[in-house]
Amino acid sequence: MAVWLVVVSIASCEALDTRSKERSVCSVDFASVDEVFDPTGQEVVGTSLASLLPWLLPGLAEATGVDWFAAGRAALAVPARGAGGSDLATLGMVQLPPSKQWHLRRHPVHPATLSALALSLCLGALIGATAVGNALVCLSVCLVRRLRHPSNHLLVSLAASDLCVALLVMPPAMYLELSGHRWDLGRAACDAWVSMDVASCTASILNLCMISVDRYLAITRPLTYGVRRTARRAWACIAAVWLLAALISVPPLLVLGNEHGTPDSPTCLVCQHLAYQLYATLGAFYIPLAVMLFVYWRIHRAAKKVIEAEHRARPGPRSRSLRVVLRERKASITLGIILTAFTACWLPFFALALVRPLGGKPLPEVAHSFALWLGYANSALNPVIYVTFHHDFRRAFRDLLCLRCQTQASGSSTTGGGSSSGTVRQLLGSRDNHLNSLA
């Protein structure tokens, strides 16, 4: 592996004149160790970073009244001029012998390299945030006993699907972006990645849809649905979500095949058959979106009626009326955030997914990449939107981040014990918890 040293060539530097306040202009070159050291084995002379101070800090001489340029030469015995009439110093404790003439190869930083570095940092940060947020959700439910409620099983399923997106889907997608959409990992790896991509993203969207239905039933039917909501039913809903996701992701793997490009320009893209794209986009996005819009509209109406009923049952001063209005407004804002984030993240991708198979004038590849990563970003937003509105999850997150992961005793037993009036209060309390998560 080549080791590189930064070499500052002062050949083009103008003389430093502190009286006229002119600054020297230097050019920075990059040279390898093979180019810096004498090929005959002669050792080079060590020097200090101090010899570069007059050029790095040209105002230092004016501020201190000391000619640091002359002082540095005298202290280090650096010749005033190198071979060819140029000053030569190095950054990295190395000085070239003045008797040697070296050809310093320039390696300018290409703008594409900076763009790739910036893209890597941004995508890496998104992957890390997605993985950490969803891992905290899973750990919270596992470690905090009061969170092990059947209603939270769907949140764990959502976090698991988003965690799969972060760990199994986004890193290969990042590789594809940085390689210029060239896939050199083979067709088998491509098929596995595409199937995992479709399955994980579809499961995430279907989990969001199932959570909306669960919240609607918990708010509108607190007595009947509260009794029927058991761990077994929750696991059945989760199994249905992942089964539907598998049914959408499997056809390209078993029947239709994905897009692999040519041997000279291999790529990796999900199957572009129009029939499959219609089937996949309807099942993975458009139908769940319609269900969520309808359900959250009904939730908004139901929450408004419940809040108004509570206000009529407990009339109070004007301040209480104001609190009711603010609570209703906050619930509306929360529902708006949920729907806006989901639609804004995934609608561009699924719109382009229908446009691409139809042909016509192709859109720039950057548009498809932006839409894809915008959809992936929804997996990072889900823990923030669906979990941090919940007080118990917020406290569990705080404890986990502060390394206080202690299993907490359940404040109120979720088993079937107690009187019938206590059971009714528990079911109505479950409804109020869902309302509080919105408000």
Short mmCIF file of C-alpha atoms in Angstrom, two decimals:
data_model
loop_
_atom_site.label_atom_id
_atom_site.label_comp_id
_atom_site.label_asym_id
_atom_site.label_seq_id
_atom_site.Cartn_x
_atom_site.Cartn_y
_atom_site.Cartn_z
CA MET A 1 0.00 0.00 0.00
CA ALA A 2 1.46 3.35 -1.01
CA VAL A 3 2.04 5.84 1.79
CA TRP A 4 1.58 9.48 0.86
CA LEU A 5 3.16 12.61 2.26
CA VAL A 6 1.95 16.13 1.67
CA VAL A 7 4.76 18.19 0.17
CA VAL A 8 4.62 21.96 0.04
CA SER A 9 6.61 23.38 -2.82
CA ILE A 10 7.62 26.96 -2.27
CA ALA A 11 9.03 27.32 -5.77
CA SER A 12 6.18 29.55 -6.82
CA CYS A 13 6.02 31.51 -3.55
CA GLU A 14 6.76 35.16 -3.67
CA ALA A 15 9.00 36.65 -1.02
CA LEU A 16 7.29 37.47 2.25
CA ASP A 17 7.49 41.19 2.88
CA THR A 18 5.92 42.05 6.20
CA ARG A 19 6.37 45.75 5.63
CA SER A 20 4.29 45.76 2.44
CA LYS A 21 1.90 43.20 4.01
CA GLU A 22 2.06 40.93 0.98
CA ARG A 23 1.10 37.33 1.54
CA SER A 24 3.01 34.51 -0.11
CA VAL A 25 1.15 32.17 -2.42
CA CYS A 26 2.24 28.52 -2.30
CA SER A 27 1.21 25.47 -4.23
CA VAL A 28 0.50 22.18 -2.46
CA ASP A 29 1.61 18.95 -4.12
CA PHE A 30 1.18 15.31 -3.20
CA ALA A 31 4.11 12.92 -3.53
CA SER A 32 4.51 9.29 -2.65
CA VAL A 33 7.21 7.97 -0.38
CA ASP A 34 9.01 6.46 -3.38
CA GLU A 35 9.22 9.91 -4.93
CA VAL A 36 10.36 11.66 -1.75
CA PHE A 37 13.13 9.35 -0.57
CA ASP A 38 16.41 8.98 -2.43
CA PRO A 39 16.29 5.86 -4.65
CA THR A 40 19.92 5.15 -3.75
CA GLY A 41 19.02 4.70 -0.10
CA GLN A 42 20.34 8.05 1.15
CA GLU A 43 18.44 9.24 4.20
CA VAL A 44 16.58 12.49 4.13
CA VAL A 45 17.00 15.27 6.64
CA GLY A 46 14.33 15.75 9.30
CA THR A 47 12.89 19.18 9.93
CA SER A 48 10.11 20.76 11.90
CA LEU A 49 6.72 22.17 11.15
CA ALA A 50 8.03 25.52 12.39
CA SER A 51 9.71 26.18 9.04
CA LEU A 52 6.26 26.44 7.49
CA LEU A 53 4.86 28.97 9.95
CA PRO A 54 5.76 32.06 7.87
CA TRP A 55 3.63 30.72 5.05
CA LEU A 56 0.85 29.20 7.13
CA LEU A 57 0.52 32.22 9.42
CA PRO A 58 1.79 35.24 7.46
CA GLY A 59 0.40 37.66 10.02
CA LEU A 60 2.45 36.19 12.87
CA ALA A 61 5.52 38.31 12.08
CA GLU A 62 3.50 41.50 12.25
CA ALA A 63 1.82 40.54 15.52
CA THR A 64 5.02 39.57 17.35
CA GLY A 65 7.64 41.74 15.69
CA VAL A 66 9.87 38.72 15.19
CA ASP A 67 11.20 37.63 11.80
CA TRP A 68 10.08 34.01 12.13
CA PHE A 69 11.28 33.26 8.61
CA ALA A 70 14.92 34.07 9.47
CA ALA A 71 14.64 32.52 12.92
CA GLY A 72 13.38 29.28 11.50
CA ARG A 73 16.21 29.10 8.98
CA ALA A 74 18.82 29.81 11.62
CA ALA A 75 17.45 27.28 14.10
CA LEU A 76 17.05 24.49 11.58
CA ALA A 77 20.01 25.29 9.31
CA VAL A 78 17.67 25.36 6.33
CA PRO A 79 19.33 26.80 3.20
CA ALA A 80 17.86 30.00 1.91
CA ARG A 81 17.44 28.54 -1.55
CA GLY A 82 17.11 25.01 -2.72
CA ALA A 83 18.24 23.62 -6.02
CA GLY A 84 16.86 25.58 -8.90
CA GLY A 85 16.35 28.70 -6.82
CA SER A 86 13.31 27.53 -4.89
CA ASP A 87 12.52 27.10 -1.24
CA LEU A 88 11.44 23.58 -0.45
CA ALA A 89 9.87 22.42 2.79
CA THR A 90 7.70 19.54 3.69
CA LEU A 91 4.72 18.96 5.92
CA GLY A 92 5.17 15.71 7.82
CA MET A 93 8.70 16.08 9.36
CA VAL A 94 10.51 15.50 6.03
CA GLN A 95 12.82 17.86 4.09
CA LEU A 96 14.12 17.00 0.65
CA PRO A 97 17.92 17.26 0.19
CA PRO A 98 18.70 20.47 -1.68
CA SER A 99 21.13 18.57 -3.93
CA LYS A 100 18.36 16.41 -5.35
CA GLN A 101 15.84 17.31 -7.97
CA TRP A 102 12.55 15.50 -7.52
CA HIS A 103 9.58 15.39 -9.78
CA LEU A 104 6.51 15.90 -7.58
CA ARG A 105 3.44 14.41 -9.12
CA ARG A 106 0.29 16.45 -8.66
CA HIS A 107 -2.88 14.73 -7.43
CA PRO A 108 -5.66 17.32 -7.45
CA VAL A 109 -8.88 16.43 -5.65
CA HIS A 110 -11.48 15.87 -8.35
CA PRO A 111 -14.96 17.33 -7.72
CA ALA A 112 -16.42 13.87 -8.30
CA THR A 113 -14.36 12.56 -5.39
CA LEU A 114 -15.72 15.24 -3.09
CA SER A 115 -19.25 14.49 -4.29
CA ALA A 116 -18.78 10.79 -3.60
CA LEU A 117 -17.43 11.56 -0.13
CA ALA A 118 -20.35 13.85 0.68
CA LEU A 119 -22.82 11.28 -0.64
CA SER A 120 -21.20 8.55 1.45
CA LEU A 121 -21.46 10.64 4.60
CA CYS A 122 -25.10 11.53 4.00
CA LEU A 123 -26.23 8.01 3.15
CA GLY A 124 -24.14 6.53 5.96
CA ALA A 125 -25.75 8.91 8.46
CA LEU A 126 -29.21 7.94 7.20
CA ILE A 127 -28.41 4.24 7.54
CA GLY A 128 -27.04 4.73 11.05
CA ALA A 129 -30.03 6.79 12.20
CA THR A 130 -32.46 4.23 10.79
CA ALA A 131 -30.70 1.31 12.45
CA VAL A 132 -30.32 2.99 15.85
CA GLY A 133 -33.89 4.29 16.04
CA ASN A 134 -35.55 1.01 15.15
CA ALA A 135 -33.18 -1.02 17.33
CA LEU A 136 -34.19 1.17 20.27
CA VAL A 137 -37.85 0.36 19.61
CA CYS A 138 -37.19 -3.39 19.70
CA LEU A 139 -35.00 -3.13 22.81
CA SER A 140 -37.57 -0.98 24.60
CA VAL A 141 -40.33 -3.55 24.18
CA CYS A 142 -38.00 -6.39 25.18
CA LEU A 143 -36.65 -4.69 28.31
CA VAL A 144 -39.63 -2.68 29.59
CA ARG A 145 -42.42 -4.90 30.82
CA ARG A 146 -45.21 -2.35 30.57
CA LEU A 147 -44.54 -2.01 26.85
CA ARG A 148 -45.16 -5.71 26.18
CA HIS A 149 -48.77 -5.06 25.26
CA PRO A 150 -50.39 -6.65 22.18
CA SER A 151 -50.93 -3.18 20.70
CA ASN A 152 -47.16 -2.67 20.65
CA HIS A 153 -46.46 -5.90 18.78
CA LEU A 154 -47.28 -4.14 15.52
CA LEU A 155 -44.80 -1.39 16.40
CA VAL A 156 -42.13 -4.05 16.93
CA SER A 157 -43.00 -5.59 13.55
CA LEU A 158 -42.73 -2.14 11.96
CA ALA A 159 -39.36 -1.58 13.64
CA ALA A 160 -38.14 -5.02 12.52
CA SER A 161 -39.05 -4.32 8.90
CA ASP A 162 -37.37 -0.92 9.03
CA LEU A 163 -34.32 -2.51 10.66
CA CYS A 164 -34.13 -4.94 7.73
CA VAL A 165 -34.24 -1.95 5.40
CA ALA A 166 -31.35 -0.32 7.27
CA LEU A 167 -29.11 -3.38 7.57
CA LEU A 168 -29.90 -5.50 4.49
CA VAL A 169 -31.26 -3.11 1.87
CA MET A 170 -29.68 0.31 2.23
CA PRO A 171 -25.96 -0.73 2.26
CA PRO A 172 -26.15 -2.50 -1.16
CA ALA A 173 -28.19 0.43 -2.46
CA MET A 174 -25.43 2.75 -1.26
CA TYR A 175 -22.85 0.60 -3.06
CA LEU A 176 -24.93 0.83 -6.23
CA GLU A 177 -25.07 4.62 -5.99
CA LEU A 178 -21.33 5.02 -5.43
CA SER A 179 -20.46 2.62 -8.27
CA GLY A 180 -22.47 4.57 -10.81
CA HIS A 181 -25.31 2.00 -10.81
CA ARG A 182 -22.93 -0.76 -11.84
CA TRP A 183 -23.50 -4.10 -10.07
CA ASP A 184 -20.47 -6.40 -9.95
CA LEU A 185 -21.66 -8.74 -7.19
CA GLY A 186 -23.37 -11.30 -9.41
CA ARG A 187 -26.93 -12.10 -10.38
CA ALA A 188 -27.67 -14.25 -7.34
CA ALA A 189 -26.75 -11.42 -4.97
CA CYS A 190 -28.81 -9.02 -7.08
CA ASP A 191 -31.92 -11.22 -6.92
CA ALA A 192 -31.54 -11.70 -3.17
CA TRP A 193 -31.10 -7.98 -2.57
CA VAL A 194 -34.06 -6.97 -4.76
CA SER A 195 -36.33 -9.51 -3.07
CA MET A 196 -35.29 -8.31 0.38
CA ASP A 197 -35.77 -4.70 -0.72
CA VAL A 198 -39.32 -5.26 -1.97
CA ALA A 199 -40.29 -7.47 0.99
CA SER A 200 -38.89 -5.16 3.69
CA CYS A 201 -40.30 -1.94 2.26
CA THR A 202 -43.68 -3.55 1.57
CA ALA A 203 -43.80 -4.99 5.10
CA SER A 204 -43.01 -1.55 6.51
CA ILE A 205 -45.86 0.05 4.57
CA LEU A 206 -48.33 -2.73 5.41
CA ASN A 207 -47.38 -2.48 9.08
CA LEU A 208 -48.22 1.22 8.97
CA CYS A 209 -51.58 0.36 7.44
CA MET A 210 -52.26 -2.31 10.08
CA ILE A 211 -51.33 0.11 12.88
CA SER A 212 -53.83 2.65 11.57
CA VAL A 213 -56.60 0.02 11.55
CA ASP A 214 -55.63 -1.11 15.05
CA ARG A 215 -55.80 2.44 16.38
CA TYR A 216 -59.14 3.05 14.71
CA LEU A 217 -60.72 -0.05 16.28
CA ALA A 218 -59.20 0.72 19.69
CA ILE A 219 -60.69 4.24 19.68
CA THR A 220 -64.11 3.50 18.17
CA ARG A 221 -64.74 0.12 19.86
CA PRO A 222 -62.85 0.22 23.14
CA LEU A 223 -65.02 -2.38 24.93
CA THR A 224 -65.37 -5.07 22.26
CA TYR A 225 -62.01 -4.67 20.52
CA GLY A 226 -60.15 -4.38 23.81
CA VAL A 227 -61.29 -7.88 24.77
CA ARG A 228 -60.46 -9.34 21.37
CA ARG A 229 -57.04 -7.73 21.13
CA THR A 230 -54.80 -10.54 22.33
CA ALA A 231 -51.21 -11.46 21.67
CA ARG A 232 -52.33 -14.31 19.41
CA ARG A 233 -54.40 -11.97 17.23
CA ALA A 234 -51.53 -9.50 17.09
CA TRP A 235 -49.12 -12.21 15.90
CA ALA A 236 -51.71 -13.32 13.33
CA CYS A 237 -51.87 -9.77 11.95
CA ILE A 238 -48.08 -9.62 11.81
CA ALA A 239 -47.92 -12.95 9.97
CA ALA A 240 -50.49 -11.67 7.45
CA VAL A 241 -48.40 -8.54 6.85
CA TRP A 242 -45.20 -10.46 6.13
CA LEU A 243 -47.04 -13.04 4.01
CA LEU A 244 -48.48 -10.31 1.79
CA ALA A 245 -45.03 -8.72 1.53
CA ALA A 246 -43.56 -12.07 0.44
CA LEU A 247 -46.29 -12.54 -2.18
CA ILE A 248 -45.35 -9.19 -3.70
CA SER A 249 -41.59 -9.79 -3.66
CA VAL A 250 -41.43 -13.41 -4.84
CA PRO A 251 -42.74 -13.25 -8.49
CA PRO A 252 -39.58 -11.61 -9.94
CA LEU A 253 -37.43 -14.14 -8.11
CA LEU A 254 -39.31 -17.25 -9.22
CA VAL A 255 -41.04 -16.37 -12.50
CA LEU A 256 -40.39 -13.01 -14.13
CA GLY A 257 -36.77 -12.24 -13.34
CA ASN A 258 -35.11 -8.94 -12.51
CA GLU A 259 -33.15 -6.54 -14.70
CA HIS A 260 -29.41 -7.36 -14.78
CA GLY A 261 -28.17 -5.20 -17.65
CA THR A 262 -25.50 -6.46 -20.06
CA PRO A 263 -22.18 -8.25 -19.39
CA ASP A 264 -20.31 -5.04 -20.19
CA SER A 265 -22.58 -2.88 -18.04
CA PRO A 266 -24.14 -5.03 -15.31
CA THR A 267 -26.79 -3.44 -13.15
CA CYS A 268 -29.44 -4.53 -10.66
CA LEU A 269 -33.05 -3.42 -10.94
CA VAL A 270 -36.38 -4.90 -9.96
CA CYS A 271 -38.52 -6.48 -12.67
CA GLN A 272 -39.94 -3.82 -15.01
CA HIS A 273 -42.86 -5.76 -16.50
CA LEU A 274 -45.85 -3.45 -16.54
CA ALA A 275 -48.20 -6.11 -15.14
CA TYR A 276 -45.91 -6.78 -12.20
CA GLN A 277 -45.40 -3.07 -11.50
CA LEU A 278 -49.17 -2.54 -11.41
CA TYR A 279 -49.57 -5.52 -9.09
CA ALA A 280 -46.71 -4.47 -6.82
CA THR A 281 -47.48 -0.75 -6.60
CA LEU A 282 -51.17 -1.33 -5.93
CA GLY A 283 -50.53 -3.93 -3.25
CA ALA A 284 -47.55 -2.23 -1.63
CA PHE A 285 -48.60 1.42 -1.71
CA TYR A 286 -51.78 2.67 -3.37
CA ILE A 287 -54.26 0.37 -1.62
CA PRO A 288 -52.58 0.80 1.81
CA LEU A 289 -52.51 4.57 1.24
CA ALA A 290 -56.25 4.62 0.48
CA VAL A 291 -56.94 2.54 3.61
CA MET A 292 -54.81 4.84 5.77
CA LEU A 293 -56.48 7.99 4.44
CA PHE A 294 -59.94 6.58 5.15
CA VAL A 295 -59.02 5.18 8.57
CA TYR A 296 -57.25 8.30 9.82
CA TRP A 297 -60.16 10.42 8.66
CA ARG A 298 -62.46 8.21 10.75
CA ILE A 299 -60.01 8.35 13.66
CA HIS A 300 -60.06 12.15 13.51
CA ARG A 301 -63.87 12.17 13.63
CA ALA A 302 -63.97 9.61 16.44
CA ALA A 303 -61.36 11.44 18.49
CA LYS A 304 -63.24 14.69 18.07
CA LYS A 305 -66.47 13.08 19.32
CA VAL A 306 -64.73 11.50 22.32
CA ILE A 307 -63.10 14.78 23.32
CA GLU A 308 -66.40 16.66 22.96
CA ALA A 309 -68.19 14.01 25.04
CA GLU A 310 -65.60 14.34 27.80
CA HIS A 311 -66.03 18.10 27.72
CA ARG A 312 -69.84 17.85 28.04
CA ALA A 313 -69.56 15.35 30.88
CA ARG A 314 -67.18 17.58 32.82
CA PRO A 315 -68.14 21.19 32.15
CA GLY A 316 -65.67 23.68 33.44
CA PRO A 317 -64.30 27.17 33.01
CA ARG A 318 -63.09 28.69 29.79
CA SER A 319 -59.54 27.43 30.39
CA ARG A 320 -60.77 23.84 30.22
CA SER A 321 -62.55 24.55 26.93
CA LEU A 322 -59.33 25.97 25.60
CA ARG A 323 -57.47 22.82 26.64
CA VAL A 324 -60.03 20.69 24.79
CA VAL A 325 -59.59 22.75 21.64
CA LEU A 326 -55.81 22.55 21.90
CA ARG A 327 -55.95 18.79 22.45
CA GLU A 328 -58.14 18.33 19.39
CA ARG A 329 -55.87 20.52 17.31
CA LYS A 330 -52.80 18.59 18.46
CA ALA A 331 -54.46 15.29 17.52
CA SER A 332 -55.21 16.67 14.06
CA ILE A 333 -51.63 17.86 13.65
CA THR A 334 -50.29 14.46 14.69
CA LEU A 335 -52.47 12.65 12.15
CA GLY A 336 -51.42 15.17 9.53
CA ILE A 337 -47.74 14.53 10.28
CA ILE A 338 -48.23 10.77 9.98
CA LEU A 339 -49.98 10.95 6.62
CA THR A 340 -47.78 13.71 5.21
CA ALA A 341 -44.54 11.94 6.09
CA PHE A 342 -45.71 8.63 4.65
CA THR A 343 -47.10 10.13 1.44
CA ALA A 344 -44.21 12.53 0.86
CA CYS A 345 -41.62 9.79 1.32
CA TRP A 346 -43.16 7.06 -0.83
CA LEU A 347 -45.38 8.74 -3.44
CA PRO A 348 -42.51 9.93 -5.71
CA PHE A 349 -40.97 6.46 -5.84
CA PHE A 350 -44.20 4.61 -6.63
CA ALA A 351 -45.21 7.24 -9.18
CA LEU A 352 -41.90 6.74 -11.01
CA ALA A 353 -42.30 2.96 -10.65
CA LEU A 354 -45.39 3.19 -12.86
CA VAL A 355 -43.86 5.68 -15.30
CA ARG A 356 -40.65 3.73 -16.05
CA PRO A 357 -42.27 0.60 -17.60
CA LEU A 358 -44.42 2.76 -19.89
CA GLY A 359 -41.34 3.92 -21.79
CA GLY A 360 -41.23 7.36 -23.31
CA LYS A 361 -38.52 9.86 -22.51
CA PRO A 362 -36.43 8.43 -19.65
CA LEU A 363 -35.98 10.55 -16.57
CA PRO A 364 -32.50 11.30 -15.22
CA GLU A 365 -31.11 8.53 -13.05
CA VAL A 366 -30.69 11.01 -10.21
CA ALA A 367 -34.48 11.40 -10.07
CA HIS A 368 -34.96 7.66 -9.52
CA SER A 369 -32.18 7.60 -6.92
CA PHE A 370 -33.63 10.54 -5.03
CA ALA A 371 -37.10 8.98 -5.00
CA LEU A 372 -35.71 5.65 -3.80
CA TRP A 373 -33.72 7.12 -0.91
CA LEU A 374 -36.62 9.38 0.03
CA GLY A 375 -38.68 6.22 0.49
CA TYR A 376 -35.90 4.65 2.55
CA ALA A 377 -35.90 7.77 4.75
CA ASN A 378 -39.43 6.88 5.86
CA SER A 379 -37.90 3.97 7.80
CA ALA A 380 -35.86 6.50 9.78
CA LEU A 381 -38.90 8.69 10.46
CA ASN A 382 -41.19 5.89 11.66
CA PRO A 383 -39.58 5.53 15.12
CA VAL A 384 -39.81 9.28 15.60
CA ILE A 385 -43.43 9.59 14.48
CA TYR A 386 -45.00 6.43 15.88
CA VAL A 387 -42.99 5.93 19.05
CA THR A 388 -41.77 9.20 20.52
CA PHE A 389 -45.37 10.47 20.83
CA HIS A 390 -45.82 7.67 23.40
CA HIS A 391 -44.73 8.68 26.90
CA ASP A 392 -43.58 5.19 27.93
CA PHE A 393 -41.49 4.81 24.77
CA ARG A 394 -39.91 8.21 25.31
CA ARG A 395 -38.93 7.25 28.83
CA ALA A 396 -37.61 3.87 27.64
CA PHE A 397 -35.53 5.59 24.95
CA ARG A 398 -34.10 7.96 27.51
CA ASP A 399 -33.19 5.10 29.84
CA LEU A 400 -31.58 3.10 27.03
CA LEU A 401 -29.53 6.03 25.81
CA CYS A 402 -28.43 6.74 29.40
CA LEU A 403 -27.48 3.06 29.89
CA ARG A 404 -30.20 2.52 32.46
CA CYS A 405 -31.69 -0.57 30.83
CA GLN A 406 -33.54 -2.06 33.75
CA THR A 407 -36.62 -4.19 33.42
CA GLN A 408 -39.46 -2.28 34.99
CA ALA A 409 -42.31 -3.86 36.85
CA SER A 410 -45.70 -3.49 35.29
CA GLY A 411 -47.69 -0.73 36.92
CA SER A 412 -51.04 -2.32 36.17
CA SER A 413 -51.47 -6.02 35.44
CA THR A 414 -52.54 -6.86 31.90
CA THR A 415 -53.81 -10.30 32.85
CA GLY A 416 -57.51 -10.88 33.17
CA GLY A 417 -57.71 -10.50 36.96
CA GLY A 418 -59.81 -7.93 38.81
CA SER A 419 -63.46 -6.97 38.92
CA SER A 420 -65.60 -6.29 35.88
CA SER A 421 -65.61 -2.56 36.59
CA GLY A 422 -61.81 -2.63 36.73
CA THR A 423 -61.72 -4.39 33.37
CA VAL A 424 -63.98 -1.74 31.81
CA ARG A 425 -61.78 1.02 33.20
CA GLN A 426 -58.74 -0.76 31.77
CA LEU A 427 -60.30 -1.01 28.31
CA LEU A 428 -61.38 2.62 28.33
CA GLY A 429 -57.90 3.51 29.57
CA SER A 430 -56.46 1.74 26.53
CA ARG A 431 -58.61 3.94 24.33
CA ASP A 432 -57.43 7.03 26.19
CA ASN A 433 -53.82 5.94 25.69
CA HIS A 434 -54.37 5.86 21.93
CA LEU A 435 -55.98 9.29 22.06
CA ASN A 436 -53.08 10.61 24.12
CA SER A 437 -50.62 9.20 21.59
CA LEU A 438 -52.38 11.36 19.01
CA ALA A 439 -52.82 14.38 21.25
#
